[in-house]
JSON list of C-alpha atoms in Angstrom, two decimals:
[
{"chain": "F", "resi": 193, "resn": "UNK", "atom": "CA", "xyz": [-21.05, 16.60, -5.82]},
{"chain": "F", "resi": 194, "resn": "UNK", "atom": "CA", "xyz": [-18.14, 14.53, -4.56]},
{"chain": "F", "resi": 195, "resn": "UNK", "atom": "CA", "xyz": [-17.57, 13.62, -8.00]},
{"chain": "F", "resi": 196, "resn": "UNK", "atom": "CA", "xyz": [-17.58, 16.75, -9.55]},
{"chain": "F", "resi": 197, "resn": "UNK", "atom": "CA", "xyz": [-15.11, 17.58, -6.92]},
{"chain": "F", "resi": 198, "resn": "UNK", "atom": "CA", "xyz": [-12.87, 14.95, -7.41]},
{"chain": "F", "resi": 199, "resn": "UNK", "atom": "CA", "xyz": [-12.76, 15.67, -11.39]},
{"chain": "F", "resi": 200, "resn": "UNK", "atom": "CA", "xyz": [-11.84, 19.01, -10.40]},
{"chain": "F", "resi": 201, "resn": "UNK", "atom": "CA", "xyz": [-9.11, 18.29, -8.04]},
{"chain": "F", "resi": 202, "resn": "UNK", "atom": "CA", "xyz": [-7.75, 16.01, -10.85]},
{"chain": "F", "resi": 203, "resn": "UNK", "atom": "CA", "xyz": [-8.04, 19.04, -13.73]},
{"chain": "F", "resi": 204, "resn": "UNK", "atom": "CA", "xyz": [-6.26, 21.01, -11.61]},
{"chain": "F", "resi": 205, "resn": "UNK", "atom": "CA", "xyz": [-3.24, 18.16, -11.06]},
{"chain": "F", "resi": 206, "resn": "UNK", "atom": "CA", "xyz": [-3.20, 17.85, -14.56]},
{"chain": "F", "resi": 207, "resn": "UNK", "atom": "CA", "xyz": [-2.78, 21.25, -15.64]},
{"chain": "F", "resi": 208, "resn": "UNK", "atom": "CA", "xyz": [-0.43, 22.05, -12.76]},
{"chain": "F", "resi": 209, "resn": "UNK", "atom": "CA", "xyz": [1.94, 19.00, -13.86]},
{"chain": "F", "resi": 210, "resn": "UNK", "atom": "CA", "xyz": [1.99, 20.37, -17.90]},
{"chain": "F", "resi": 211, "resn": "UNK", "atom": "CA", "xyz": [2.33, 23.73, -16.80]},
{"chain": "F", "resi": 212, "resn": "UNK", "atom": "CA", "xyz": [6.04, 22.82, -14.45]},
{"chain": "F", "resi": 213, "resn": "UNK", "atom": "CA", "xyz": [8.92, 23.86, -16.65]},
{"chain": "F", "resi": 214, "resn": "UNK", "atom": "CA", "xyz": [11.05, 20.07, -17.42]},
{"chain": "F", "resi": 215, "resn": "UNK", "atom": "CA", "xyz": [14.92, 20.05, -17.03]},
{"chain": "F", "resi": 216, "resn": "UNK", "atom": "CA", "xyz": [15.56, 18.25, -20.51]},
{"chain": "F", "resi": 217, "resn": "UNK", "atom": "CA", "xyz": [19.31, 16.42, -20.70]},
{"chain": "F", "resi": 218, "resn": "UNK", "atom": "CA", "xyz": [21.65, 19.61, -21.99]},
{"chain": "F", "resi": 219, "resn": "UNK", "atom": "CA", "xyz": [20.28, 22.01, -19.30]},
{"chain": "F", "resi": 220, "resn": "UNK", "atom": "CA", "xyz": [21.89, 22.50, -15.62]},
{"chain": "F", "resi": 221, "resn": "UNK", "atom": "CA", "xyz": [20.40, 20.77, -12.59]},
{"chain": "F", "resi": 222, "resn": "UNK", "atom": "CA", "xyz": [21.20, 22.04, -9.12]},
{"chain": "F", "resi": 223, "resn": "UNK", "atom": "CA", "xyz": [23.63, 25.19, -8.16]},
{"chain": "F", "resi": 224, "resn": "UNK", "atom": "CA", "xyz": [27.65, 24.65, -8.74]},
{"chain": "F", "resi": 225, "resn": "UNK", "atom": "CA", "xyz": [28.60, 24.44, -4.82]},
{"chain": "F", "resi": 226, "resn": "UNK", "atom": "CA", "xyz": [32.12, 25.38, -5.35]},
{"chain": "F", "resi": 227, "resn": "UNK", "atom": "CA", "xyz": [34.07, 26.84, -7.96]},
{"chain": "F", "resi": 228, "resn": "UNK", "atom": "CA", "xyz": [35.90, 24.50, -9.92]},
{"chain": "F", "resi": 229, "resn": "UNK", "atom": "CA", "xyz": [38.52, 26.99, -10.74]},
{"chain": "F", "resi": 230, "resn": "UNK", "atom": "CA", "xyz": [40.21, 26.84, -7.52]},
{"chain": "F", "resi": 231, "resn": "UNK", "atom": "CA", "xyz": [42.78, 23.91, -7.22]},
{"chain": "F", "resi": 232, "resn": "UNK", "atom": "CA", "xyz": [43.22, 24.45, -3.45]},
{"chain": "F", "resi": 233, "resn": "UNK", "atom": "CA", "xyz": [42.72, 20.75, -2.03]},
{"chain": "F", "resi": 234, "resn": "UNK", "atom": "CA", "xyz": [41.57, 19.62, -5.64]},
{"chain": "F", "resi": 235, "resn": "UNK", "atom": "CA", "xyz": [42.91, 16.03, -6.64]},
{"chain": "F", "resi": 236, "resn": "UNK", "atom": "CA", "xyz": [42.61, 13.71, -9.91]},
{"chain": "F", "resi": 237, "resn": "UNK", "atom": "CA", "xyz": [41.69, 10.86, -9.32]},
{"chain": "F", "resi": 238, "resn": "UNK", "atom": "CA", "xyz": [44.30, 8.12, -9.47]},
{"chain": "F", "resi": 239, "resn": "UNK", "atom": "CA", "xyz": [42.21, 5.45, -11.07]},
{"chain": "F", "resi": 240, "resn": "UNK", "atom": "CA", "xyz": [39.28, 6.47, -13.17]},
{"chain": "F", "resi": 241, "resn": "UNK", "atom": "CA", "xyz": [38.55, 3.06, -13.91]},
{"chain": "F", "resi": 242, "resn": "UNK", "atom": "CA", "xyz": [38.05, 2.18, -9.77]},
{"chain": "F", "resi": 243, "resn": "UNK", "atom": "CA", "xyz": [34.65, 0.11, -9.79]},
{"chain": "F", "resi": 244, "resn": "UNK", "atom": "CA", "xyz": [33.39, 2.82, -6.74]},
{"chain": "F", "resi": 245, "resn": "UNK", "atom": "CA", "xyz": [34.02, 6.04, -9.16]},
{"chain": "F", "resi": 246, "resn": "UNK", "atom": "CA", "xyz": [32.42, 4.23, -12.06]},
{"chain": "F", "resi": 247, "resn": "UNK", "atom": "CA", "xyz": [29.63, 3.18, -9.49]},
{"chain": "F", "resi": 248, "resn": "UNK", "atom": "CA", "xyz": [29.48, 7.37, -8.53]},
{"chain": "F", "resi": 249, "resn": "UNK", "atom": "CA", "xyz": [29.05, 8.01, -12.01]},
{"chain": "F", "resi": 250, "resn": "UNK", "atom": "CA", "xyz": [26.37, 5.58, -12.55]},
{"chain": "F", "resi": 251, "resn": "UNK", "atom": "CA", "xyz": [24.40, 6.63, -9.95]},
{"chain": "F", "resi": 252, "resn": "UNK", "atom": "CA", "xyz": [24.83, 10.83, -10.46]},
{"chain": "F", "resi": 253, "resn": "UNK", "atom": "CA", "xyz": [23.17, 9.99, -14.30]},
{"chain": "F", "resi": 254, "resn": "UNK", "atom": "CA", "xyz": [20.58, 7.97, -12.48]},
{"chain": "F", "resi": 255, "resn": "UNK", "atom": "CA", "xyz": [20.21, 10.24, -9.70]},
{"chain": "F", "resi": 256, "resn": "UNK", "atom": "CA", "xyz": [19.74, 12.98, -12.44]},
{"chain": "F", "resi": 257, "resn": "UNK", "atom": "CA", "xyz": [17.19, 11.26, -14.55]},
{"chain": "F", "resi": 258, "resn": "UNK", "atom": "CA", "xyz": [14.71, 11.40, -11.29]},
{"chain": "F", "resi": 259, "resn": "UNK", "atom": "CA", "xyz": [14.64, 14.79, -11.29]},
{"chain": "F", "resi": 260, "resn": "UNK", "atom": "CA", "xyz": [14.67, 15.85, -15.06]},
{"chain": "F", "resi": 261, "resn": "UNK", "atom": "CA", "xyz": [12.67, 14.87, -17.92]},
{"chain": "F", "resi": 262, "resn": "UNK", "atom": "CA", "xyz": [15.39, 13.07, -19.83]},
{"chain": "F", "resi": 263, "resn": "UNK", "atom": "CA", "xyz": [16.73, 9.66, -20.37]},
{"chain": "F", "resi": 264, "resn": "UNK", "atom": "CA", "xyz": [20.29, 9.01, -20.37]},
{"chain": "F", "resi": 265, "resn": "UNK", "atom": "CA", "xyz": [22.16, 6.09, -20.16]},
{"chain": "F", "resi": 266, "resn": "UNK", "atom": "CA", "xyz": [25.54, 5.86, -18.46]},
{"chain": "F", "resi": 267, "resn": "UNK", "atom": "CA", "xyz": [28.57, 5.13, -20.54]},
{"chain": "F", "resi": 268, "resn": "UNK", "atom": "CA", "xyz": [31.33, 5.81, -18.30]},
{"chain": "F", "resi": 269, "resn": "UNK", "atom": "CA", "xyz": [33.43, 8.58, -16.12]},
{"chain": "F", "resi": 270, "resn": "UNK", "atom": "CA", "xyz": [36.08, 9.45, -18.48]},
{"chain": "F", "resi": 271, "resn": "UNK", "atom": "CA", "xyz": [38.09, 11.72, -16.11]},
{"chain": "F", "resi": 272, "resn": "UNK", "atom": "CA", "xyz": [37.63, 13.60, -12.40]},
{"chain": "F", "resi": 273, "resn": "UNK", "atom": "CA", "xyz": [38.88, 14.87, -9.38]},
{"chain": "F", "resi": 274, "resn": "UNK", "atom": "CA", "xyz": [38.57, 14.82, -6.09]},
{"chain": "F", "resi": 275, "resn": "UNK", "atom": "CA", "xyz": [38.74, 17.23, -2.79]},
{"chain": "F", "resi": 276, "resn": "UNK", "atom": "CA", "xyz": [38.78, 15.46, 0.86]},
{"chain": "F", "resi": 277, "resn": "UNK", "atom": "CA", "xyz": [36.27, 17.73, 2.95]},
{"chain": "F", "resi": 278, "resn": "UNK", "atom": "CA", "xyz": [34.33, 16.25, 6.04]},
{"chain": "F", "resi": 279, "resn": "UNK", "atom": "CA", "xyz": [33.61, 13.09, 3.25]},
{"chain": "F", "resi": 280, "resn": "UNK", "atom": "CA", "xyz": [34.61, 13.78, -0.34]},
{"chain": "F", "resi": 281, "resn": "UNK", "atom": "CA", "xyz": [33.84, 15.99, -3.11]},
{"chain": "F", "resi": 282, "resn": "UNK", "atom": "CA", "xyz": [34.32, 14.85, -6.59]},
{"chain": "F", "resi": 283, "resn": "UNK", "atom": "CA", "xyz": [33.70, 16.18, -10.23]},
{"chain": "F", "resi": 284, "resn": "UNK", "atom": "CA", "xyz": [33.43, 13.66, -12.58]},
{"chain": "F", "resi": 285, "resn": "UNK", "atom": "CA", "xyz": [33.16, 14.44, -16.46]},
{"chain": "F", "resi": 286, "resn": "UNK", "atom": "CA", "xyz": [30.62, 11.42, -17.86]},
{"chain": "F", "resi": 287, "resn": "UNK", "atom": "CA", "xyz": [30.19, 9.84, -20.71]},
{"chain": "F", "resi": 288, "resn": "UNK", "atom": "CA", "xyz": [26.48, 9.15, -21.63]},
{"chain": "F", "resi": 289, "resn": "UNK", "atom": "CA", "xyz": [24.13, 8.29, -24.25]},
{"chain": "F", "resi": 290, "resn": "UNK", "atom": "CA", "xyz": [20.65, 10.04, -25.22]},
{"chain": "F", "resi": 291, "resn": "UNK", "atom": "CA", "xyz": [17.70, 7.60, -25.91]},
{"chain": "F", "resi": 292, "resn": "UNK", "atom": "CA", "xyz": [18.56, 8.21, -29.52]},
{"chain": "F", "resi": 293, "resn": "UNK", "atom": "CA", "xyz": [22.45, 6.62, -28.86]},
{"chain": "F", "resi": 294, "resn": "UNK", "atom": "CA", "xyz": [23.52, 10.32, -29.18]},
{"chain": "F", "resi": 295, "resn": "UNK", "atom": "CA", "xyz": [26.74, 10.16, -26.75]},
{"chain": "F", "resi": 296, "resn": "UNK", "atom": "CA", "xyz": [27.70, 13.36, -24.82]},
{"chain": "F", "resi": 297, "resn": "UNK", "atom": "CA", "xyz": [29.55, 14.60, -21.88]},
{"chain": "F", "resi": 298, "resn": "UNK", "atom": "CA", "xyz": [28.48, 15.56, -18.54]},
{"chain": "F", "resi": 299, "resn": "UNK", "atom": "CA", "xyz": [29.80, 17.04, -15.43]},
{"chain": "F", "resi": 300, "resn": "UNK", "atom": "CA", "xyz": [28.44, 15.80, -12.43]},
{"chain": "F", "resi": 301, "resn": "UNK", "atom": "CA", "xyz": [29.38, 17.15, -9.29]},
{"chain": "F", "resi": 302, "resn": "UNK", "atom": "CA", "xyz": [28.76, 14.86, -5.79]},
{"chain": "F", "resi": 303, "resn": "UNK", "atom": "CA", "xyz": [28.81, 14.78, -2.40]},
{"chain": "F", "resi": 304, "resn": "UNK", "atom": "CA", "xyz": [29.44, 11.29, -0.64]},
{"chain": "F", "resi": 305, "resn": "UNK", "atom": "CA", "xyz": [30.37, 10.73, 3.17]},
{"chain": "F", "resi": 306, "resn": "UNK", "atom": "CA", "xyz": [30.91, 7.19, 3.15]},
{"chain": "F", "resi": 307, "resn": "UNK", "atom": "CA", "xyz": [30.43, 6.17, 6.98]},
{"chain": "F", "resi": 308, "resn": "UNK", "atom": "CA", "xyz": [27.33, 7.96, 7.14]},
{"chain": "F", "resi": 309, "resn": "UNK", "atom": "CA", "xyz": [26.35, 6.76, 3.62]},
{"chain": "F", "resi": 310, "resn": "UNK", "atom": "CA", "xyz": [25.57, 10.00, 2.48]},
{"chain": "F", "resi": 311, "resn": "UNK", "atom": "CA", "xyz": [25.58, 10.58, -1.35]},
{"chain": "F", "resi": 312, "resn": "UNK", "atom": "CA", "xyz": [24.19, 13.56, -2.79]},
{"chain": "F", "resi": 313, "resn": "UNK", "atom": "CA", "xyz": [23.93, 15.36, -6.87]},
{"chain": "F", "resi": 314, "resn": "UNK", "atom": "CA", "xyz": [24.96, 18.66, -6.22]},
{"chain": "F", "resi": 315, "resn": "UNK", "atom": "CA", "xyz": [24.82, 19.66, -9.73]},
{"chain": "F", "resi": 316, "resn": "UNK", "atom": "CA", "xyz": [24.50, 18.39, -13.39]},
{"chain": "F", "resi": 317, "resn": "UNK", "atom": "CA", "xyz": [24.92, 19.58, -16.60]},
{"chain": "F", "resi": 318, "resn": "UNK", "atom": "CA", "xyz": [26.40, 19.23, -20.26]},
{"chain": "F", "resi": 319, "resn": "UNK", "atom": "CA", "xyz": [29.78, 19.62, -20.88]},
{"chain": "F", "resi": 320, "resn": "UNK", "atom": "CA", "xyz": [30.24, 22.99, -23.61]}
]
Protein backbone atom coordinates (compact mmCIF):
# COMPACT_ATOMS: atom_id res chain seq x y z
CA UNK A 1 0.00 0.00 0.00
CA UNK A 2 2.61 2.56 1.00
CA UNK A 3 4.23 1.82 -2.14
CA UNK A 4 1.57 2.09 -4.37
CA UNK A 5 1.08 5.37 -2.72
CA UNK A 6 4.31 6.65 -3.07
CA UNK A 7 4.37 5.71 -7.00
CA UNK A 8 1.34 7.66 -7.14
CA UNK A 9 2.43 10.72 -5.42
CA UNK A 10 5.47 10.57 -7.81
CA UNK A 11 3.04 10.16 -11.20
CA UNK A 12 1.37 12.92 -10.14
CA UNK A 13 4.86 15.18 -9.64
CA UNK A 14 5.77 14.07 -12.86
CA UNK A 15 2.90 14.95 -14.83
CA UNK A 16 2.37 18.19 -12.90
CA UNK A 17 6.14 19.30 -13.74
CA UNK A 18 5.58 18.44 -17.88
CA UNK A 19 2.33 19.91 -17.79
CA UNK A 20 3.91 23.82 -16.26
CA UNK A 21 4.19 26.05 -19.29
CA UNK A 22 8.52 26.86 -19.56
CA UNK A 23 9.65 30.54 -20.14
CA UNK A 24 12.13 29.63 -23.09
CA UNK A 25 15.02 32.58 -23.72
CA UNK A 26 12.97 35.11 -26.31
CA UNK A 27 9.84 35.25 -24.07
CA UNK A 28 9.22 37.98 -21.14
CA UNK A 29 9.87 37.11 -17.50
CA UNK A 30 8.31 39.21 -14.77
CA UNK A 31 5.93 42.51 -15.25
CA UNK A 32 7.76 45.91 -16.64
CA UNK A 33 7.56 47.93 -13.16
CA UNK A 34 7.85 51.24 -14.75
CA UNK A 35 7.52 52.59 -18.04
CA UNK A 36 10.61 53.11 -19.73
CA UNK A 37 9.22 55.87 -21.76
CA UNK A 38 9.32 58.38 -19.12
CA UNK A 39 12.78 60.13 -18.73
CA UNK A 40 11.75 61.82 -15.44
CA UNK A 41 14.82 60.89 -13.05
CA UNK A 42 16.16 58.46 -15.87
CA UNK A 43 20.10 58.52 -16.22
CA UNK A 44 22.75 56.68 -18.62
CA UNK A 45 25.04 55.32 -17.13
CA UNK A 46 28.43 57.02 -17.21
CA UNK A 47 30.57 53.96 -17.52
CA UNK A 48 29.09 50.87 -19.03
CA UNK A 49 32.20 49.15 -18.68
CA UNK A 50 32.14 49.74 -14.47
CA UNK A 51 33.06 46.10 -13.13
CA UNK A 52 29.60 46.53 -10.65
CA UNK A 53 27.20 47.14 -13.88
CA UNK A 54 28.91 44.35 -15.75
CA UNK A 55 28.61 42.30 -12.40
CA UNK A 56 24.47 43.48 -12.52
CA UNK A 57 24.34 42.18 -15.84
CA UNK A 58 25.90 38.95 -15.07
CA UNK A 59 23.86 38.18 -12.43
CA UNK A 60 20.14 39.44 -14.07
CA UNK A 61 21.10 36.54 -17.04
CA UNK A 62 21.88 34.22 -14.20
CA UNK A 63 19.16 35.27 -12.09
CA UNK A 64 16.93 34.66 -15.23
CA UNK A 65 18.13 31.26 -16.15
CA UNK A 66 16.68 30.01 -12.52
CA UNK A 67 13.49 30.76 -13.36
CA UNK A 68 13.16 29.89 -17.17
CA UNK A 69 13.97 26.95 -19.11
CA UNK A 70 16.82 28.43 -21.11
CA UNK A 71 20.51 28.67 -21.08
CA UNK A 72 22.20 31.79 -21.79
CA UNK A 73 25.46 32.88 -21.30
CA UNK A 74 26.41 36.45 -20.48
CA UNK A 75 28.38 38.43 -22.97
CA UNK A 76 28.19 41.82 -21.73
CA UNK A 77 25.85 45.09 -20.90
CA UNK A 78 26.25 47.02 -23.97
CA UNK A 79 24.32 50.15 -22.82
CA UNK A 80 21.78 51.31 -19.71
CA UNK A 81 20.44 53.69 -17.51
CA UNK A 82 19.82 54.39 -14.34
CA UNK A 83 17.04 56.14 -11.91
CA UNK A 84 18.08 56.87 -8.05
CA UNK A 85 14.83 55.74 -6.06
CA UNK A 86 15.09 54.54 -2.31
CA UNK A 87 18.31 52.26 -3.95
CA UNK A 88 18.60 52.25 -7.73
CA UNK A 89 16.78 51.23 -10.69
CA UNK A 90 18.59 50.33 -13.78
CA UNK A 91 17.79 48.98 -17.38
CA UNK A 92 20.48 47.40 -18.88
CA UNK A 93 20.34 46.16 -22.63
CA UNK A 94 22.65 42.65 -22.56
CA UNK A 95 24.49 41.01 -24.72
CA UNK A 96 24.17 37.15 -24.50
CA UNK A 97 24.72 33.97 -26.17
CA UNK A 98 22.19 30.89 -26.67
CA UNK A 99 23.70 27.37 -25.98
CA UNK A 100 24.02 27.21 -29.73
CA UNK A 101 26.57 30.61 -29.65
CA UNK A 102 23.49 32.40 -31.15
CA UNK A 103 24.19 36.06 -29.62
CA UNK A 104 21.15 38.31 -28.85
CA UNK A 105 20.04 41.22 -26.87
CA UNK A 106 18.24 41.48 -23.73
CA UNK A 107 16.71 44.01 -21.51
CA UNK A 108 16.93 43.37 -18.05
CA UNK A 109 15.41 45.52 -15.68
CA UNK A 110 16.75 45.46 -11.68
CA UNK A 111 16.25 46.53 -8.49
CA UNK A 112 19.41 46.79 -6.11
CA UNK A 113 19.56 48.68 -2.63
CA UNK A 114 23.03 48.32 -1.89
CA UNK A 115 23.17 48.80 2.07
CA UNK A 116 20.53 46.43 2.52
CA UNK A 117 21.97 44.16 -0.23
CA UNK A 118 18.90 43.87 -1.93
CA UNK A 119 19.03 42.85 -5.66
CA UNK A 120 16.06 41.85 -7.43
CA UNK A 121 15.01 40.81 -11.64
CA UNK A 122 12.11 42.74 -12.12
CA UNK A 123 11.75 41.79 -15.62
CA UNK A 124 13.48 40.07 -18.65
CA UNK A 125 13.05 39.76 -22.06
CA UNK A 126 14.47 39.92 -25.76
CA UNK A 127 15.23 42.95 -27.26
CA UNK A 128 12.69 43.35 -30.78
Amino acid sequence: MRTSSFLLIIVVAFLYAIGSPAIGCGERMGNQLWNTAIENGWEPIGNINDQHIQELGRWAVLEFGKHVNCVLKFNKVVSGRQELVSGMNYELIIEASDIGGKEDKYKAEVYEQTWTHKRQLLSFAKVK
